[in-house]
Coordinates of N, CA and C in Angstrom, one line a residue:
X26 N 44.2 -27.0 -67.6 CA 43.9 -26.2 -68.9 C 42.5 -25.6 -68.7
X27 N 41.5 -26.4 -68.2 CA 40.2 -25.9 -68.1 C 40.0 -24.8 -67.0
X28 N 41.0 -24.6 -66.1 CA 40.8 -23.7 -65.0 C 40.6 -22.3 -65.5
X29 N 41.1 -21.9 -66.7 CA 40.8 -20.6 -67.3 C 39.4 -20.4 -67.6
X30 N 38.6 -21.4 -67.6 CA 37.2 -21.3 -67.9 C 36.3 -21.1 -66.7
X31 N 36.9 -21.1 -65.5 CA 36.2 -21.0 -64.3 C 35.9 -19.5 -64.0
X32 N 34.6 -19.2 -63.9 CA 34.3 -17.8 -63.5 C 34.5 -17.5 -62.1
X33 N 34.7 -16.2 -61.7 CA 34.8 -15.9 -60.3 C 33.5 -16.0 -59.6
X34 N 32.4 -15.8 -60.3 CA 31.1 -15.8 -59.8 C 30.1 -16.4 -60.8
X35 N 29.2 -17.3 -60.3 CA 28.1 -17.8 -61.1 C 26.8 -17.4 -60.5
X36 N 25.9 -16.9 -61.4 CA 24.6 -16.5 -61.0 C 23.6 -17.0 -62.1
X37 N 22.3 -17.0 -61.8 CA 21.3 -17.3 -62.8 C 21.2 -16.3 -63.8
X38 N 21.0 -15.0 -63.4 CA 20.8 -13.9 -64.3 C 21.6 -12.7 -63.9
X39 N 21.7 -11.7 -64.7 CA 22.3 -10.4 -64.3 C 21.7 -9.8 -63.1
X40 N 20.4 -10.1 -63.0 CA 19.6 -9.5 -61.9 C 20.1 -10.0 -60.5
X41 N 20.8 -11.1 -60.5 CA 21.3 -11.7 -59.3 C 22.7 -11.2 -58.9
X42 N 23.3 -10.4 -59.7 CA 24.6 -9.8 -59.3 C 24.4 -8.8 -58.3
X43 N 25.2 -8.9 -57.2 CA 25.2 -7.9 -56.1 C 26.1 -6.7 -56.5
X44 N 25.5 -5.7 -57.2 CA 26.2 -4.6 -57.7 C 26.9 -3.8 -56.6
X45 N 26.2 -3.6 -55.5 CA 26.7 -2.8 -54.4 C 28.0 -3.4 -53.8
X46 N 27.9 -4.7 -53.7 CA 29.0 -5.4 -53.1 C 30.3 -5.3 -54.0
X47 N 30.1 -5.5 -55.3 CA 31.2 -5.4 -56.3 C 31.7 -4.0 -56.3
X48 N 30.9 -3.0 -56.3 CA 31.3 -1.6 -56.3 C 32.2 -1.4 -55.0
X49 N 31.7 -1.9 -53.9 CA 32.4 -1.7 -52.6 C 33.8 -2.4 -52.7
X50 N 33.9 -3.4 -53.5 CA 35.2 -4.1 -53.7 C 36.2 -3.3 -54.6
X51 N 35.7 -2.3 -55.2 CA 36.6 -1.4 -56.1 C 36.3 -1.6 -57.6
X52 N 35.4 -2.4 -58.0 CA 35.1 -2.5 -59.4 C 34.3 -1.2 -59.8
X53 N 34.6 -0.8 -61.1 CA 34.0 0.4 -61.6 C 33.4 0.3 -63.0
X54 N 33.6 -0.8 -63.6 CA 33.1 -1.0 -65.0 C 32.6 -2.4 -65.2
X55 N 31.5 -2.5 -66.0 CA 31.0 -3.8 -66.4 C 31.0 -3.9 -67.9
X56 N 31.6 -4.9 -68.4 CA 31.5 -5.3 -69.8 C 30.6 -6.5 -69.8
X57 N 29.5 -6.3 -70.6 CA 28.5 -7.4 -70.7 C 28.3 -7.9 -72.1
X58 N 28.1 -9.2 -72.2 CA 27.7 -9.8 -73.5 C 26.3 -9.4 -73.7
X59 N 25.8 -9.6 -74.9 CA 24.4 -9.2 -75.3 C 23.5 -10.5 -75.4
X60 N 23.8 -11.3 -76.4 CA 22.9 -12.4 -76.7 C 23.0 -13.5 -75.7
X61 N 21.8 -13.8 -75.1 CA 21.7 -14.9 -74.1 C 22.3 -14.5 -72.8
X62 N 22.7 -13.3 -72.6 CA 23.2 -12.8 -71.3 C 22.2 -11.7 -70.8
X63 N 21.9 -10.8 -71.7 CA 20.9 -9.7 -71.4 C 19.5 -10.0 -71.9
X64 N 19.4 -10.6 -73.1 CA 18.2 -11.0 -73.7 C 18.4 -12.2 -74.6
X65 N 17.4 -12.9 -75.0 CA 17.5 -14.0 -75.9 C 18.2 -13.5 -77.2
X66 N 18.9 -14.5 -77.9 CA 19.6 -14.1 -79.1 C 18.8 -13.5 -80.2
X67 N 17.5 -13.8 -80.1 CA 16.6 -13.2 -81.2 C 15.7 -12.1 -80.7
X68 N 15.9 -11.7 -79.4 CA 15.1 -10.6 -78.9 C 15.7 -9.3 -79.3
X69 N 14.9 -8.4 -80.0 CA 15.4 -7.2 -80.5 C 15.6 -6.1 -79.4
X70 N 14.8 -6.1 -78.4 CA 14.8 -5.0 -77.4 C 15.0 -5.5 -76.0
X71 N 15.4 -4.5 -75.1 CA 15.6 -4.8 -73.7 C 14.2 -4.9 -73.1
X72 N 14.1 -5.8 -72.1 CA 12.8 -5.9 -71.4 C 12.7 -4.7 -70.4
X73 N 11.6 -4.4 -69.9 CA 11.5 -3.3 -68.9 C 12.3 -3.6 -67.6
X74 N 12.4 -4.9 -67.2 CA 13.2 -5.3 -66.1 C 14.7 -5.0 -66.4
X75 N 15.1 -5.3 -67.6 CA 16.5 -5.1 -68.0 C 16.8 -3.6 -68.0
X76 N 15.9 -2.8 -68.5 CA 16.1 -1.3 -68.6 C 16.3 -0.8 -67.1
X77 N 15.5 -1.3 -66.2 CA 15.6 -1.0 -64.8 C 17.0 -1.4 -64.3
X78 N 17.5 -2.5 -64.6 CA 18.8 -3.0 -64.2 C 19.9 -2.1 -64.7
X79 N 19.8 -1.7 -66.0 CA 20.8 -0.8 -66.6 C 20.8 0.5 -65.7
X80 N 19.6 1.0 -65.4 CA 19.6 2.3 -64.6 C 20.2 2.0 -63.2
X81 N 20.0 0.9 -62.6 CA 20.6 0.6 -61.3 C 22.1 0.5 -61.4
X82 N 22.6 -0.1 -62.5 CA 24.0 -0.3 -62.7 C 24.7 1.1 -62.7
X83 N 24.1 2.0 -63.4 CA 24.6 3.4 -63.5 C 24.4 4.2 -62.2
X84 N 23.3 3.9 -61.5 CA 23.0 4.6 -60.2 C 24.1 4.2 -59.2
X85 N 24.4 2.9 -59.2 CA 25.5 2.4 -58.2 C 26.8 3.1 -58.5
X86 N 27.0 3.4 -59.8 CA 28.3 4.1 -60.2 C 29.1 3.4 -61.2
X87 N 28.6 2.4 -61.8 CA 29.4 1.6 -62.8 C 29.3 2.3 -64.1
X88 N 30.4 2.2 -64.9 CA 30.3 2.4 -66.3 C 29.9 1.1 -67.0
X89 N 29.3 1.2 -68.1 CA 28.7 -0.1 -68.7 C 29.0 -0.1 -70.2
X90 N 29.4 -1.2 -70.7 CA 29.7 -1.5 -72.1 C 29.2 -2.8 -72.5
X91 N 28.6 -2.9 -73.7 CA 28.3 -4.2 -74.3 C 29.4 -4.6 -75.3
X92 N 29.9 -5.8 -75.1 CA 30.9 -6.4 -76.0 C 30.3 -7.7 -76.6
X93 N 30.0 -7.7 -77.9 CA 29.3 -8.8 -78.5 C 30.0 -9.3 -79.7
X94 N 30.0 -10.6 -79.9 CA 30.5 -11.1 -81.2 C 29.5 -10.9 -82.3
X95 N 28.3 -10.5 -82.1 CA 27.3 -10.3 -83.1 C 27.7 -9.0 -83.9
X96 N 26.9 -8.8 -85.0 CA 27.3 -7.8 -86.0 C 26.8 -6.4 -85.6
X97 N 27.2 -5.4 -86.3 CA 26.9 -4.0 -86.0 C 25.4 -3.7 -85.9
X98 N 24.7 -4.2 -86.9 CA 23.3 -4.0 -87.0 C 22.6 -4.5 -85.7
X99 N 22.8 -5.8 -85.3 CA 22.2 -6.4 -84.2 C 22.5 -5.6 -82.9
X100 N 23.8 -5.3 -82.7 CA 24.2 -4.7 -81.4 C 23.8 -3.2 -81.4
X101 N 23.9 -2.5 -82.4 CA 23.6 -1.1 -82.4 C 22.0 -0.9 -82.3
X102 N 21.2 -1.7 -82.9 CA 19.8 -1.6 -82.7 C 19.4 -1.8 -81.3
X103 N 20.1 -2.7 -80.6 CA 19.8 -2.9 -79.2 C 20.3 -1.8 -78.3
X104 N 21.6 -1.5 -78.4 CA 22.3 -0.6 -77.5 C 22.1 0.9 -77.7
X105 N 21.9 1.4 -78.9 CA 21.8 2.8 -79.2 C 20.6 3.4 -78.5
X106 N 19.4 2.9 -78.6 CA 18.3 3.5 -78.0 C 18.4 3.6 -76.4
X107 N 19.3 2.7 -75.9 CA 19.5 2.7 -74.4 C 20.7 3.6 -74.0
X108 N 21.3 4.2 -75.0 CA 22.5 5.0 -74.8 C 23.6 4.3 -74.1
X109 N 23.9 3.0 -74.6 CA 25.0 2.2 -74.1 C 26.0 2.0 -75.1
X110 N 27.3 2.3 -74.8 CA 28.3 2.1 -75.7 C 28.6 0.6 -76.0
X111 N 29.1 0.3 -77.1 CA 29.3 -1.1 -77.5 C 30.5 -1.4 -78.4
X112 N 30.9 -2.6 -78.4 CA 31.9 -3.1 -79.3 C 31.2 -4.3 -80.0
X113 N 31.1 -4.3 -81.3 CA 30.5 -5.3 -82.1 C 31.5 -6.2 -82.8
X114 N 31.1 -7.3 -83.3 CA 32.0 -8.2 -84.1 C 33.3 -8.4 -83.3
X115 N 33.2 -8.7 -82.0 CA 34.3 -8.6 -81.1 C 35.3 -9.7 -81.2
X116 N 34.9 -10.9 -81.7 CA 35.8 -12.0 -81.8 C 36.3 -12.5 -80.5
X117 N 35.4 -12.4 -79.5 CA 35.8 -13.0 -78.2 C 36.1 -14.5 -78.3
X118 N 37.1 -15.0 -77.7 CA 37.8 -14.5 -76.5 C 39.0 -13.6 -76.8
X119 N 39.2 -13.1 -77.9 CA 40.4 -12.2 -78.2 C 40.5 -11.1 -77.2
X120 N 41.7 -10.7 -76.8 CA 41.9 -9.7 -75.9 C 41.5 -8.3 -76.4
X121 N 41.5 -8.1 -77.7 CA 41.3 -6.8 -78.3 C 40.0 -6.2 -77.9
X122 N 38.8 -6.8 -78.0 CA 37.6 -6.1 -77.6 C 37.5 -5.8 -76.2
X123 N 38.1 -6.6 -75.3 CA 38.1 -6.3 -73.9 C 38.9 -5.1 -73.6
X124 N 40.1 -5.1 -74.2 CA 41.0 -3.9 -74.0 C 40.4 -2.6 -74.5
X125 N 39.7 -2.8 -75.7 CA 39.0 -1.6 -76.3 C 38.0 -1.1 -75.4
X126 N 37.1 -2.0 -74.8 CA 36.1 -1.6 -73.9 C 36.7 -0.9 -72.6
X127 N 37.7 -1.5 -72.1 CA 38.3 -0.8 -70.9 C 38.9 0.5 -71.2
X128 N 39.5 0.7 -72.4 CA 40.0 2.0 -72.9 C 38.9 3.0 -72.9
X129 N 37.8 2.6 -73.5 CA 36.6 3.5 -73.7 C 36.0 3.9 -72.3
X130 N 36.1 3.0 -71.4 CA 35.6 3.3 -70.0 C 36.7 3.9 -69.1
X131 N 37.9 4.0 -69.7 CA 39.1 4.5 -68.9 C 39.3 3.7 -67.6
X132 N 39.3 2.4 -67.8 CA 39.5 1.5 -66.6 C 40.6 0.5 -66.8
X133 N 41.1 0.0 -65.7 CA 42.1 -1.1 -65.8 C 41.4 -2.4 -65.5
X134 N 42.1 -3.6 -65.8 CA 41.5 -4.9 -65.6 C 41.1 -5.1 -64.1
X135 N 41.8 -4.5 -63.2 CA 41.5 -4.7 -61.7 C 40.2 -4.1 -61.3
X136 N 39.7 -3.2 -62.2 CA 38.4 -2.5 -61.8 C 37.3 -2.9 -62.8
X137 N 37.5 -3.9 -63.5 CA 36.5 -4.3 -64.6 C 35.9 -5.7 -64.4
X138 N 34.6 -5.8 -64.6 CA 33.9 -7.0 -64.5 C 33.4 -7.4 -65.9
X139 N 33.5 -8.7 -66.2 CA 32.9 -9.2 -67.5 C 31.7 -10.1 -67.1
X140 N 30.6 -9.9 -67.7 CA 29.4 -10.7 -67.5 C 29.0 -11.4 -68.8
X141 N 28.9 -12.7 -68.8 CA 28.5 -13.4 -70.0 C 27.9 -14.8 -69.8
X142 N 27.4 -15.4 -70.8 CA 26.8 -16.7 -70.7 C 27.7 -17.8 -71.2
X143 N 28.8 -17.5 -71.8 CA 29.7 -18.5 -72.3 C 31.0 -18.6 -71.7
X144 N 31.4 -19.8 -71.3 CA 32.8 -20.0 -70.7 C 33.9 -19.8 -71.7
X145 N 33.7 -20.2 -73.0 CA 34.7 -20.1 -74.0 C 35.0 -18.8 -74.5
X146 N 34.0 -17.9 -74.4 CA 34.2 -16.5 -75.0 C 34.3 -15.5 -73.9
X147 N 33.3 -15.4 -73.1 CA 33.3 -14.3 -72.0 C 34.2 -14.6 -70.9
X148 N 34.1 -15.8 -70.3 CA 34.9 -16.1 -69.1 C 36.3 -16.3 -69.4
X149 N 36.6 -17.1 -70.4 CA 38.0 -17.3 -70.8 C 38.7 -16.0 -71.2
X150 N 38.0 -15.2 -72.1 CA 38.5 -13.9 -72.5 C 38.8 -13.0 -71.3
X151 N 37.8 -12.9 -70.4 CA 38.0 -12.0 -69.2 C 39.1 -12.5 -68.3
X152 N 39.2 -13.8 -68.1 CA 40.2 -14.4 -67.2 C 41.6 -14.2 -67.7
X153 N 41.7 -14.2 -69.0 CA 43.1 -14.1 -69.6 C 43.6 -12.7 -69.3
X154 N 42.8 -11.7 -69.1 CA 43.2 -10.3 -68.8 C 43.1 -10.0 -67.4
X155 N 42.7 -10.9 -66.5 CA 42.6 -10.7 -65.1 C 41.4 -9.9 -64.7
X156 N 40.3 -9.9 -65.5 CA 39.1 -9.3 -65.1 C 38.3 -10.2 -64.2
X157 N 37.3 -9.6 -63.5 CA 36.4 -10.4 -62.6 C 35.3 -10.9 -63.5
X158 N 35.2 -12.2 -63.6 CA 34.3 -12.9 -64.5 C 33.1 -13.4 -63.8
X159 N 31.9 -13.1 -64.4 CA 30.6 -13.6 -63.9 C 29.9 -14.3 -65.0
X160 N 29.6 -15.6 -64.7 CA 28.9 -16.4 -65.7 C 27.4 -16.5 -65.3
X161 N 26.5 -16.2 -66.3 CA 25.1 -16.3 -66.1 C 24.6 -17.5 -66.9
X162 N 23.4 -18.0 -66.6 CA 22.8 -19.0 -67.4 C 22.3 -18.4 -68.7
X163 N 22.4 -19.1 -69.8 CA 21.9 -18.6 -71.0 C 20.4 -18.5 -71.0
X164 N 19.9 -17.4 -71.6 CA 18.5 -17.1 -71.6 C 17.6 -18.0 -72.5
X165 N 18.1 -18.1 -73.7 CA 17.3 -18.9 -74.7 C 18.2 -19.7 -75.6
X166 N 18.6 -20.9 -75.1 CA 19.5 -21.8 -75.8 C 19.0 -22.1 -77.2
X167 N 17.7 -22.3 -77.4 CA 17.1 -22.6 -78.7 C 17.3 -21.6 -79.8
X168 N 17.7 -20.4 -79.5 CA 17.9 -19.4 -80.5 C 19.4 -19.3 -80.9
X169 N 20.2 -20.1 -80.3 CA 21.7 -19.9 -80.6 C 22.1 -20.4 -82.0
X170 N 23.1 -19.8 -82.5 CA 23.7 -20.1 -83.8 C 24.6 -21.3 -83.7
X171 N 25.2 -21.7 -84.8 CA 26.0 -22.8 -84.9 C 27.2 -22.8 -84.0
X172 N 28.0 -21.7 -84.1 CA 29.2 -21.6 -83.3 C 28.9 -21.6 -81.8
X173 N 27.8 -21.0 -81.4 CA 27.5 -21.1 -79.9 C 27.1 -22.5 -79.5
X174 N 26.4 -23.2 -80.4 CA 26.0 -24.6 -80.1 C 27.3 -25.4 -80.0
X175 N 28.2 -25.2 -80.9 CA 29.5 -25.9 -80.9 C 30.3 -25.6 -79.5
X176 N 30.3 -24.3 -79.2 CA 31.0 -23.9 -77.9 C 30.3 -24.6 -76.7
X177 N 29.0 -24.7 -76.7 CA 28.3 -25.4 -75.6 C 28.7 -26.8 -75.5
X178 N 29.0 -27.5 -76.6 CA 29.5 -28.9 -76.5 C 30.8 -28.9 -75.9
X179 N 31.7 -28.0 -76.3 CA 33.1 -28.0 -75.7 C 32.9 -27.6 -74.2
X180 N 32.0 -26.7 -73.8 CA 31.8 -26.4 -72.4 C 31.4 -27.6 -71.6
X181 N 30.5 -28.5 -72.2 CA 30.1 -29.7 -71.5 C 31.3 -30.6 -71.1
X182 N 32.2 -30.7 -72.1 CA 33.4 -31.5 -71.9 C 34.3 -30.9 -70.7
X183 N 34.4 -29.5 -70.8 CA 35.2 -28.8 -69.8 C 34.6 -29.0 -68.4
X184 N 33.2 -28.8 -68.4 CA 32.5 -29.0 -67.1 C 32.7 -30.4 -66.5
X185 N 32.7 -31.4 -67.3 CA 32.9 -32.7 -66.8 C 34.2 -32.9 -66.2
X186 N 35.2 -32.3 -66.9 CA 36.6 -32.4 -66.3 C 36.7 -31.6 -65.0
X187 N 36.1 -30.4 -65.0 CA 36.2 -29.6 -63.8 C 35.5 -30.2 -62.6
X188 N 34.4 -30.9 -62.9 CA 33.6 -31.6 -61.8 C 34.4 -32.7 -61.3
X189 N 35.1 -33.5 -62.2 CA 35.9 -34.6 -61.7 C 37.1 -34.2 -60.8
X190 N 37.6 -33.0 -61.1 CA 38.7 -32.4 -60.3 C 38.2 -31.7 -59.1
X191 N 36.9 -31.6 -58.9 CA 36.3 -30.9 -57.7 C 36.4 -29.4 -57.8
X192 N 36.5 -28.9 -59.1 CA 36.7 -27.4 -59.2 C 35.3 -26.8 -59.6
X193 N 34.3 -27.6 -59.9 CA 33.0 -27.0 -60.3 C 31.9 -27.7 -59.4
X194 N 31.5 -27.0 -58.5 CA 30.4 -27.6 -57.6 C 29.1 -26.8 -57.8
X195 N 28.1 -27.6 -58.0 CA 26.8 -26.9 -58.3 C 26.3 -26.0 -57.2
X196 N 26.6 -26.3 -56.0 CA 26.2 -25.5 -54.9 C 26.9 -24.1 -54.8
X197 N 28.0 -24.0 -55.5 CA 28.8 -22.7 -55.5 C 28.0 -21.5 -56.1
X198 N 27.1 -21.8 -57.0 CA 26.3 -20.8 -57.7 C 25.5 -20.0 -56.7
X199 N 25.6 -18.6 -56.8 CA 24.9 -17.8 -55.9 C 23.5 -17.6 -56.4
X200 N 22.6 -17.5 -55.5 CA 21.1 -17.3 -55.9 C 20.8 -15.9 -55.7

């Protein structure tokens, strides 16, 4: 049951993703979560380093979308100044926001990557549709809301089970 929570790749931050390698493998679009994936849940703006990363994503040739469970105000205030398209109030892990983002990017699941900090929303949602899933460490756990804190507890149970089955090894994470 917990196998659907396993990402294809685990990294510390988005900056650790080898964009060139994934592009060479045929991926053309990145759907990324916002809160605790790109910036802390309460950080209103992108950092200079993140703005550079967005430029690199586009330079490599990827299309980019933010898909967030957060509200329109939060997501649009972050994404609009950066000229990044987004889907807000996504209700991940529902298939609907992922499909909408792929439609907007004109891509298929085989060409799409999902990046996020939560196994229950980002990874599970992406895996259900056959997307390439990347799990990053959360940026600022202290800023998380009730539902995210609840999800983290469920993730700990899932991780314990995956470790016991030998499916989650700490050394697998790429640096």
